[in-house]
mmCIF file with all atom_site columns, C-alpha atoms and ligand atoms in Angstrom:
data_model
loop_
_atom_site.group_PDB
_atom_site.id
_atom_site.type_symbol
_atom_site.label_atom_id
_atom_site.label_alt_id
_atom_site.label_comp_id
_atom_site.label_asym_id
_atom_site.label_entity_id
_atom_site.label_seq_id
_atom_site.pdbx_PDB_ins_code
_atom_site.Cartn_x
_atom_site.Cartn_y
_atom_site.Cartn_z
_atom_site.occupancy
_atom_site.B_iso_or_equiv
_atom_site.pdbx_formal_charge
_atom_site.auth_seq_id
_atom_site.auth_comp_id
_atom_site.auth_asym_id
_atom_site.auth_atom_id
_atom_site.pdbx_PDB_model_num
ATOM   1   C  CA  . MET A 1 1   ? 0.000   0.000  0.000   1.00 85.00 ? 1   MET A CA  1
ATOM   2   C  CA  . ALA A 1 2   ? 1.509   3.317  -1.077  1.00 96.00 ? 2   ALA A CA  1
ATOM   3   C  CA  . TYR A 1 3   ? -0.921  6.183  -0.653  1.00 98.00 ? 3   TYR A CA  1
ATOM   4   C  CA  . LYS A 1 4   ? -0.462  9.239  -2.827  1.00 98.00 ? 4   LYS A CA  1
ATOM   5   C  CA  . MET A 1 5   ? -2.297  12.446 -3.657  1.00 98.00 ? 5   MET A CA  1
ATOM   6   C  CA  . LEU A 1 6   ? -2.305  13.790 -7.190  1.00 98.00 ? 6   LEU A CA  1
ATOM   7   C  CA  . VAL A 1 7   ? -3.079  17.488 -7.641  1.00 98.00 ? 7   VAL A CA  1
ATOM   8   C  CA  . ASP A 1 8   ? -4.180  18.359 -11.153 1.00 98.00 ? 8   ASP A CA  1
ATOM   9   C  CA  . ILE A 1 9   ? -3.000  21.947 -11.296 1.00 98.00 ? 9   ILE A CA  1
ATOM   10  C  CA  . ASP A 1 10  ? -4.958  22.548 -14.499 1.00 97.00 ? 10  ASP A CA  1
ATOM   11  C  CA  . ARG A 1 11  ? -8.212  21.907 -12.612 1.00 98.00 ? 11  ARG A CA  1
ATOM   12  C  CA  . CYS A 1 12  ? -7.422  23.923 -9.477  1.00 98.00 ? 12  CYS A CA  1
ATOM   13  C  CA  . VAL A 1 13  ? -9.284  27.251 -9.219  1.00 98.00 ? 13  VAL A CA  1
ATOM   14  C  CA  . GLY A 1 14  ? -7.797  28.355 -5.906  1.00 98.00 ? 14  GLY A CA  1
ATOM   15  C  CA  . CYS A 1 15  ? -11.051 28.185 -3.948  1.00 98.00 ? 15  CYS A CA  1
ATOM   16  C  CA  . TRP A 1 16  ? -9.550  26.845 -0.669  1.00 98.00 ? 16  TRP A CA  1
ATOM   17  C  CA  . THR A 1 17  ? -12.423 24.343 -0.266  1.00 98.00 ? 17  THR A CA  1
ATOM   18  C  CA  . CYS A 1 18  ? -9.828  21.609 0.301   1.00 98.00 ? 18  CYS A CA  1
ATOM   19  C  CA  . ALA A 1 19  ? -8.350  23.554 3.212   1.00 98.00 ? 19  ALA A CA  1
ATOM   20  C  CA  . MET A 1 20  ? -11.768 24.322 4.681   1.00 98.00 ? 20  MET A CA  1
ATOM   21  C  CA  . GLY A 1 21  ? -12.991 20.761 4.244   1.00 98.00 ? 21  GLY A CA  1
ATOM   22  C  CA  . CYS A 1 22  ? -9.925  19.536 6.089   1.00 98.00 ? 22  CYS A CA  1
ATOM   23  C  CA  . LYS A 1 23  ? -10.367 22.097 8.835   1.00 98.00 ? 23  LYS A CA  1
ATOM   24  C  CA  . VAL A 1 24  ? -14.043 21.297 9.436   1.00 97.00 ? 24  VAL A CA  1
ATOM   25  C  CA  . GLY A 1 25  ? -13.759 17.552 8.959   1.00 98.00 ? 25  GLY A CA  1
ATOM   26  C  CA  . ASN A 1 26  ? -10.757 17.185 11.217  1.00 98.00 ? 26  ASN A CA  1
ATOM   27  C  CA  . HIS A 1 27  ? -11.990 19.726 13.800  1.00 98.00 ? 27  HIS A CA  1
ATOM   28  C  CA  . LEU A 1 28  ? -8.912  21.912 13.486  1.00 98.00 ? 28  LEU A CA  1
ATOM   29  C  CA  . ASP A 1 29  ? -8.550  25.218 15.313  1.00 97.00 ? 29  ASP A CA  1
ATOM   30  C  CA  . ASP A 1 30  ? -9.238  28.349 13.258  1.00 94.00 ? 30  ASP A CA  1
ATOM   31  C  CA  . ASP A 1 31  ? -5.586  29.161 12.705  1.00 95.00 ? 31  ASP A CA  1
ATOM   32  C  CA  . VAL A 1 32  ? -4.492  25.596 11.917  1.00 97.00 ? 32  VAL A CA  1
ATOM   33  C  CA  . TYR A 1 33  ? -4.229  24.227 8.382   1.00 98.00 ? 33  TYR A CA  1
ATOM   34  C  CA  . ARG A 1 34  ? -2.985  20.944 6.989   1.00 98.00 ? 34  ARG A CA  1
ATOM   35  C  CA  . VAL A 1 35  ? -3.151  22.157 3.393   1.00 98.00 ? 35  VAL A CA  1
ATOM   36  C  CA  . GLU A 1 36  ? -2.763  25.741 2.186   1.00 98.00 ? 36  GLU A CA  1
ATOM   37  C  CA  . VAL A 1 37  ? -3.391  27.096 -1.306  1.00 98.00 ? 37  VAL A CA  1
ATOM   38  C  CA  . GLU A 1 38  ? -0.575  29.209 -2.706  1.00 97.00 ? 38  GLU A CA  1
ATOM   39  C  CA  . THR A 1 39  ? -1.156  31.749 -5.454  1.00 98.00 ? 39  THR A CA  1
ATOM   40  C  CA  . HIS A 1 40  ? 1.550   31.856 -8.097  1.00 98.00 ? 40  HIS A CA  1
ATOM   41  C  CA  . GLY A 1 41  ? 1.095   35.323 -9.515  1.00 98.00 ? 41  GLY A CA  1
ATOM   42  C  CA  . SER A 1 42  ? 2.546   38.689 -8.592  1.00 98.00 ? 42  SER A CA  1
ATOM   43  C  CA  . GLY A 1 43  ? 3.923   37.385 -5.312  1.00 97.00 ? 43  GLY A CA  1
ATOM   44  C  CA  . GLN A 1 44  ? 1.893   40.021 -3.412  1.00 97.00 ? 44  GLN A CA  1
ATOM   45  C  CA  . GLY A 1 45  ? -0.640  37.667 -1.857  1.00 96.00 ? 45  GLY A CA  1
ATOM   46  C  CA  . ILE A 1 46  ? -3.656  35.473 -2.411  1.00 97.00 ? 46  ILE A CA  1
ATOM   47  C  CA  . ASP A 1 47  ? -5.307  35.887 -5.836  1.00 97.00 ? 47  ASP A CA  1
ATOM   48  C  CA  . ARG A 1 48  ? -2.939  38.663 -6.910  1.00 98.00 ? 48  ARG A CA  1
ATOM   49  C  CA  . PRO A 1 49  ? -2.135  38.005 -10.593 1.00 98.00 ? 49  PRO A CA  1
ATOM   50  C  CA  . ALA A 1 50  ? 1.080   38.691 -12.423 1.00 98.00 ? 50  ALA A CA  1
ATOM   51  C  CA  . GLY A 1 51  ? 1.163   40.828 -15.553 1.00 97.00 ? 51  GLY A CA  1
ATOM   52  C  CA  . VAL A 1 52  ? -0.511  44.034 -16.703 1.00 97.00 ? 52  VAL A CA  1
ATOM   53  C  CA  . TYR A 1 53  ? -4.229  44.238 -17.496 1.00 96.00 ? 53  TYR A CA  1
ATOM   54  C  CA  . PRO A 1 54  ? -5.623  42.704 -19.678 1.00 96.00 ? 54  PRO A CA  1
ATOM   55  C  CA  . ASP A 1 55  ? -2.696  40.263 -19.822 1.00 97.00 ? 55  ASP A CA  1
ATOM   56  C  CA  . LEU A 1 56  ? -3.044  38.887 -16.288 1.00 98.00 ? 56  LEU A CA  1
ATOM   57  C  CA  . HIS A 1 57  ? -2.185  35.381 -15.179 1.00 97.00 ? 57  HIS A CA  1
ATOM   58  C  CA  . MET A 1 58  ? -1.875  33.271 -12.052 1.00 98.00 ? 58  MET A CA  1
ATOM   59  C  CA  . TRP A 1 59  ? -2.237  29.691 -10.941 1.00 98.00 ? 59  TRP A CA  1
ATOM   60  C  CA  . TRP A 1 60  ? -2.794  27.953 -7.639  1.00 98.00 ? 60  TRP A CA  1
ATOM   61  C  CA  . GLN A 1 61  ? -1.042  25.167 -5.782  1.00 98.00 ? 61  GLN A CA  1
ATOM   62  C  CA  . PRO A 1 62  ? -2.446  23.381 -2.708  1.00 98.00 ? 62  PRO A CA  1
ATOM   63  C  CA  . VAL A 1 63  ? 0.580   22.754 -0.505  1.00 97.00 ? 63  VAL A CA  1
ATOM   64  C  CA  . TYR A 1 64  ? 0.234   19.857 1.937   1.00 97.00 ? 64  TYR A CA  1
ATOM   65  C  CA  . LEU A 1 65  ? 1.901   20.524 5.256   1.00 97.00 ? 65  LEU A CA  1
ATOM   66  C  CA  . PRO A 1 66  ? 3.777   17.877 7.272   1.00 96.00 ? 66  PRO A CA  1
ATOM   67  C  CA  . SER A 1 67  ? 0.842   17.743 9.714   1.00 97.00 ? 67  SER A CA  1
ATOM   68  C  CA  . CYS A 1 68  ? -1.375  16.236 6.997   1.00 98.00 ? 68  CYS A CA  1
ATOM   69  C  CA  . THR A 1 69  ? -2.234  12.665 7.984   1.00 98.00 ? 69  THR A CA  1
ATOM   70  C  CA  . PHE A 1 70  ? -3.831  11.743 4.653   1.00 98.00 ? 70  PHE A CA  1
ATOM   71  C  CA  . CYS A 1 71  ? -6.939  11.364 6.831   1.00 98.00 ? 71  CYS A CA  1
ATOM   72  C  CA  . ALA A 1 72  ? -5.766  7.963  8.082   1.00 97.00 ? 72  ALA A CA  1
ATOM   73  C  CA  . PRO A 1 73  ? -8.860  7.136  10.180  1.00 96.00 ? 73  PRO A CA  1
ATOM   74  C  CA  . ARG A 1 74  ? -11.211 7.846  7.266   1.00 97.00 ? 74  ARG A CA  1
ATOM   75  C  CA  . VAL A 1 75  ? -9.050  6.068  4.738   1.00 97.00 ? 75  VAL A CA  1
ATOM   76  C  CA  . ALA A 1 76  ? -8.913  3.003  7.027   1.00 97.00 ? 76  ALA A CA  1
ATOM   77  C  CA  . GLU A 1 77  ? -12.711 2.916  6.725   1.00 97.00 ? 77  GLU A CA  1
ATOM   78  C  CA  . GLY A 1 78  ? -12.533 3.106  2.944   1.00 96.00 ? 78  GLY A CA  1
ATOM   79  C  CA  . LEU A 1 79  ? -13.508 6.791  2.795   1.00 97.00 ? 79  LEU A CA  1
ATOM   80  C  CA  . PRO A 1 80  ? -11.612 9.481  0.847   1.00 97.00 ? 80  PRO A CA  1
ATOM   81  C  CA  . PRO A 1 81  ? -9.759  12.316 2.591   1.00 98.00 ? 81  PRO A CA  1
ATOM   82  C  CA  . PHE A 1 82  ? -11.946 15.348 3.260   1.00 98.00 ? 82  PHE A CA  1
ATOM   83  C  CA  . CYS A 1 83  ? -9.955  17.569 0.898   1.00 98.00 ? 83  CYS A CA  1
ATOM   84  C  CA  . ALA A 1 84  ? -10.248 15.213 -2.066  1.00 98.00 ? 84  ALA A CA  1
ATOM   85  C  CA  . MET A 1 85  ? -13.920 14.546 -1.361  1.00 98.00 ? 85  MET A CA  1
ATOM   86  C  CA  . ASP A 1 86  ? -14.803 18.241 -1.141  1.00 98.00 ? 86  ASP A CA  1
ATOM   87  C  CA  . CYS A 1 87  ? -12.809 19.691 -4.058  1.00 98.00 ? 87  CYS A CA  1
ATOM   88  C  CA  . PRO A 1 88  ? -15.476 21.038 -6.451  1.00 98.00 ? 88  PRO A CA  1
ATOM   89  C  CA  . THR A 1 89  ? -13.369 20.634 -9.578  1.00 98.00 ? 89  THR A CA  1
ATOM   90  C  CA  . GLN A 1 90  ? -12.016 17.143 -8.859  1.00 98.00 ? 90  GLN A CA  1
ATOM   91  C  CA  . ALA A 1 91  ? -8.493  18.502 -8.899  1.00 98.00 ? 91  ALA A CA  1
ATOM   92  C  CA  . LEU A 1 92  ? -7.467  16.115 -6.104  1.00 98.00 ? 92  LEU A CA  1
ATOM   93  C  CA  . ALA A 1 93  ? -7.202  12.353 -6.500  1.00 98.00 ? 93  ALA A CA  1
ATOM   94  C  CA  . PHE A 1 94  ? -6.107  10.127 -3.633  1.00 98.00 ? 94  PHE A CA  1
ATOM   95  C  CA  . GLY A 1 95  ? -5.429  6.429  -3.393  1.00 98.00 ? 95  GLY A CA  1
ATOM   96  C  CA  . ASP A 1 96  ? -3.074  3.482  -3.453  1.00 97.00 ? 96  ASP A CA  1
ATOM   97  C  CA  . ALA A 1 97  ? -0.442  3.943  -6.141  1.00 97.00 ? 97  ALA A CA  1
ATOM   98  C  CA  . ASP A 1 98  ? -0.126  0.149  -6.391  1.00 97.00 ? 98  ASP A CA  1
ATOM   99  C  CA  . ASP A 1 99  ? -3.817  -0.292 -7.190  1.00 97.00 ? 99  ASP A CA  1
ATOM   100 C  CA  . GLY A 1 100 ? -4.558  0.499  -10.823 1.00 97.00 ? 100 GLY A CA  1
ATOM   101 C  CA  . GLN A 1 101 ? -8.233  1.029  -9.971  1.00 97.00 ? 101 GLN A CA  1
ATOM   102 C  CA  . SER A 1 102 ? -7.621  3.673  -7.289  1.00 97.00 ? 102 SER A CA  1
ATOM   103 C  CA  . ALA A 1 103 ? -8.687  7.271  -7.899  1.00 98.00 ? 103 ALA A CA  1
ATOM   104 C  CA  . TYR A 1 104 ? -5.028  8.279  -7.733  1.00 98.00 ? 104 TYR A CA  1
ATOM   105 C  CA  . ALA A 1 105 ? -3.904  5.718  -10.331 1.00 98.00 ? 105 ALA A CA  1
ATOM   106 C  CA  . GLN A 1 106 ? -6.730  6.549  -12.702 1.00 98.00 ? 106 GLN A CA  1
ATOM   107 C  CA  . ALA A 1 107 ? -6.140  10.290 -12.426 1.00 98.00 ? 107 ALA A CA  1
ATOM   108 C  CA  . ARG A 1 108 ? -2.418  9.775  -12.995 1.00 98.00 ? 108 ARG A CA  1
ATOM   109 C  CA  . ALA A 1 109 ? -3.132  7.783  -16.141 1.00 97.00 ? 109 ALA A CA  1
ATOM   110 C  CA  . ARG A 1 110 ? -5.345  10.619 -17.374 1.00 97.00 ? 110 ARG A CA  1
ATOM   111 C  CA  . VAL A 1 111 ? -2.752  13.340 -16.794 1.00 97.00 ? 111 VAL A CA  1
ATOM   112 C  CA  . GLU A 1 112 ? -0.026  11.178 -18.362 1.00 97.00 ? 112 GLU A CA  1
ATOM   113 C  CA  . ALA A 1 113 ? -2.244  10.735 -21.434 1.00 97.00 ? 113 ALA A CA  1
ATOM   114 C  CA  . ARG A 1 114 ? -2.498  14.538 -21.604 1.00 95.00 ? 114 ARG A CA  1
ATOM   115 C  CA  . GLY A 1 115 ? 1.281   14.767 -21.667 1.00 97.00 ? 115 GLY A CA  1
ATOM   116 C  CA  . ALA A 1 116 ? 1.353   16.579 -18.331 1.00 97.00 ? 116 ALA A CA  1
ATOM   117 C  CA  . ARG A 1 117 ? 4.537   17.366 -16.473 1.00 97.00 ? 117 ARG A CA  1
ATOM   118 C  CA  . ILE A 1 118 ? 4.428   15.665 -13.054 1.00 97.00 ? 118 ILE A CA  1
ATOM   119 C  CA  . TRP A 1 119 ? 6.509   16.721 -10.074 1.00 97.00 ? 119 TRP A CA  1
ATOM   120 C  CA  . GLU A 1 120 ? 6.717   16.663 -6.286  1.00 95.00 ? 120 GLU A CA  1
ATOM   121 C  CA  . LEU A 1 121 ? 7.817   19.357 -3.871  1.00 94.00 ? 121 LEU A CA  1
ATOM   122 C  CA  . ASP A 1 122 ? 10.988  18.653 -1.944  1.00 86.00 ? 122 ASP A CA  1
ATOM   123 C  CA  . SER A 1 123 ? 9.685   17.349 1.389   1.00 77.00 ? 123 SER A CA  1
ATOM   124 C  CA  . ALA A 1 124 ? 13.157  16.803 2.823   1.00 78.00 ? 124 ALA A CA  1
ATOM   125 C  CA  . GLY A 1 125 ? 13.092  20.247 4.443   1.00 73.00 ? 125 GLY A CA  1
ATOM   126 C  CA  . ALA A 1 126 ? 10.000  19.201 6.437   1.00 77.00 ? 126 ALA A CA  1
ATOM   127 C  CA  . GLU A 1 127 ? 7.980   22.149 5.108   1.00 90.00 ? 127 GLU A CA  1
ATOM   128 C  CA  . THR A 1 128 ? 5.694   19.968 3.012   1.00 94.00 ? 128 THR A CA  1
ATOM   129 C  CA  . ARG A 1 129 ? 4.249   16.512 3.177   1.00 95.00 ? 129 ARG A CA  1
ATOM   130 C  CA  . ALA A 1 130 ? 5.729   13.724 1.064   1.00 95.00 ? 130 ALA A CA  1
ATOM   131 C  CA  . SER A 1 131 ? 3.784   11.640 -1.490  1.00 97.00 ? 131 SER A CA  1
ATOM   132 C  CA  . VAL A 1 132 ? 1.942   14.559 -3.065  1.00 97.00 ? 132 VAL A CA  1
ATOM   133 C  CA  . GLU A 1 133 ? 2.319   14.939 -6.818  1.00 98.00 ? 133 GLU A CA  1
ATOM   134 C  CA  . TYR A 1 134 ? 1.423   17.886 -9.047  1.00 98.00 ? 134 TYR A CA  1
ATOM   135 C  CA  . ALA A 1 135 ? 0.556   17.739 -12.732 1.00 98.00 ? 135 ALA A CA  1
ATOM   136 C  CA  . THR A 1 136 ? 0.084   20.335 -15.438 1.00 97.00 ? 136 THR A CA  1
ATOM   137 C  CA  . ALA A 1 137 ? 0.007   20.196 -19.204 1.00 94.00 ? 137 ALA A CA  1
ATOM   138 C  CA  . ARG A 1 138 ? 0.418   23.980 -19.557 1.00 86.00 ? 138 ARG A CA  1
HETATM 139 S  S1  . SF4 B 2 .   ? -7.582  21.715 -4.993  1.00 95.66 ? 201 SF4 B S1  1
HETATM 140 FE FE1 . SF4 B 2 .   ? -9.789  21.904 -5.376  1.00 95.66 ? 201 SF4 B FE1 1
HETATM 141 S  S2  . SF4 B 2 .   ? -10.640 22.619 -3.422  1.00 95.66 ? 201 SF4 B S2  1
HETATM 142 FE FE2 . SF4 B 2 .   ? -8.423  23.001 -3.348  1.00 95.66 ? 201 SF4 B FE2 1
HETATM 143 S  S3  . SF4 B 2 .   ? -8.181  25.117 -4.067  1.00 95.66 ? 201 SF4 B S3  1
HETATM 144 FE FE3 . SF4 B 2 .   ? -7.935  23.767 -5.861  1.00 95.66 ? 201 SF4 B FE3 1
HETATM 145 S  S4  . SF4 B 2 .   ? -9.995  23.653 -6.764  1.00 95.66 ? 201 SF4 B S4  1
HETATM 146 FE FE4 . SF4 B 2 .   ? -10.263 24.443 -4.678  1.00 95.66 ? 201 SF4 B FE4 1
HETATM 147 S  S1  . SF4 B 2 .   ? -5.576  14.470 3.412   1.00 95.66 ? 202 SF4 B S1  1
HETATM 148 FE FE1 . SF4 B 2 .   ? -6.884  14.832 5.224   1.00 95.66 ? 202 SF4 B FE1 1
HETATM 149 S  S2  . SF4 B 2 .   ? -5.476  15.716 6.727   1.00 95.66 ? 202 SF4 B S2  1
HETATM 150 FE FE2 . SF4 B 2 .   ? -4.474  15.917 4.745   1.00 95.66 ? 202 SF4 B FE2 1
HETATM 151 S  S3  . SF4 B 2 .   ? -5.052  17.958 3.999   1.00 95.66 ? 202 SF4 B S3  1
HETATM 152 FE FE3 . SF4 B 2 .   ? -6.521  16.486 3.143   1.00 95.66 ? 202 SF4 B FE3 1
HETATM 153 S  S4  . SF4 B 2 .   ? -8.225  16.512 4.589   1.00 95.66 ? 202 SF4 B S4  1
HETATM 154 FE FE4 . SF4 B 2 .   ? -6.467  17.411 5.644   1.00 95.66 ? 202 SF4 B FE4 1
#
């Protein structure tokens, strides 16, 4: 069993529902997050695009923190993590990488078929959780 999360960057709209679903589902304190959504734009904050109007652009990246448990109690019951369940655009796919029928494996096959670039953040510095992959065909 090798659980992984695949984040399809091309489907992420930066809505933070994953973070809120995690917070509510796991009964976290108001100032505690296990996943945070970074805006890649001007660098001046959330939803601040780069460029000059009308040529504006930005993209979003849910960053899983080391405190993320991959919702182990739920997953042990066969339920998906709150974040993946609640994402309105199905940008998050979780499951056993060794099971070709898992949501993760099927989503990975789809992004590979699109020719997407797939990468992981460096979790060695303990700022992010391991076993989270990102994909984009842009
Ligand atoms: S991963 Fe889904 S829930 Fe999270 S910010 Fe992106 S679109 Fe929203
Ligand atoms: S996998 Fe579970 S603990 Fe981790 S961010 Fe998603 S909802 Fe929170």
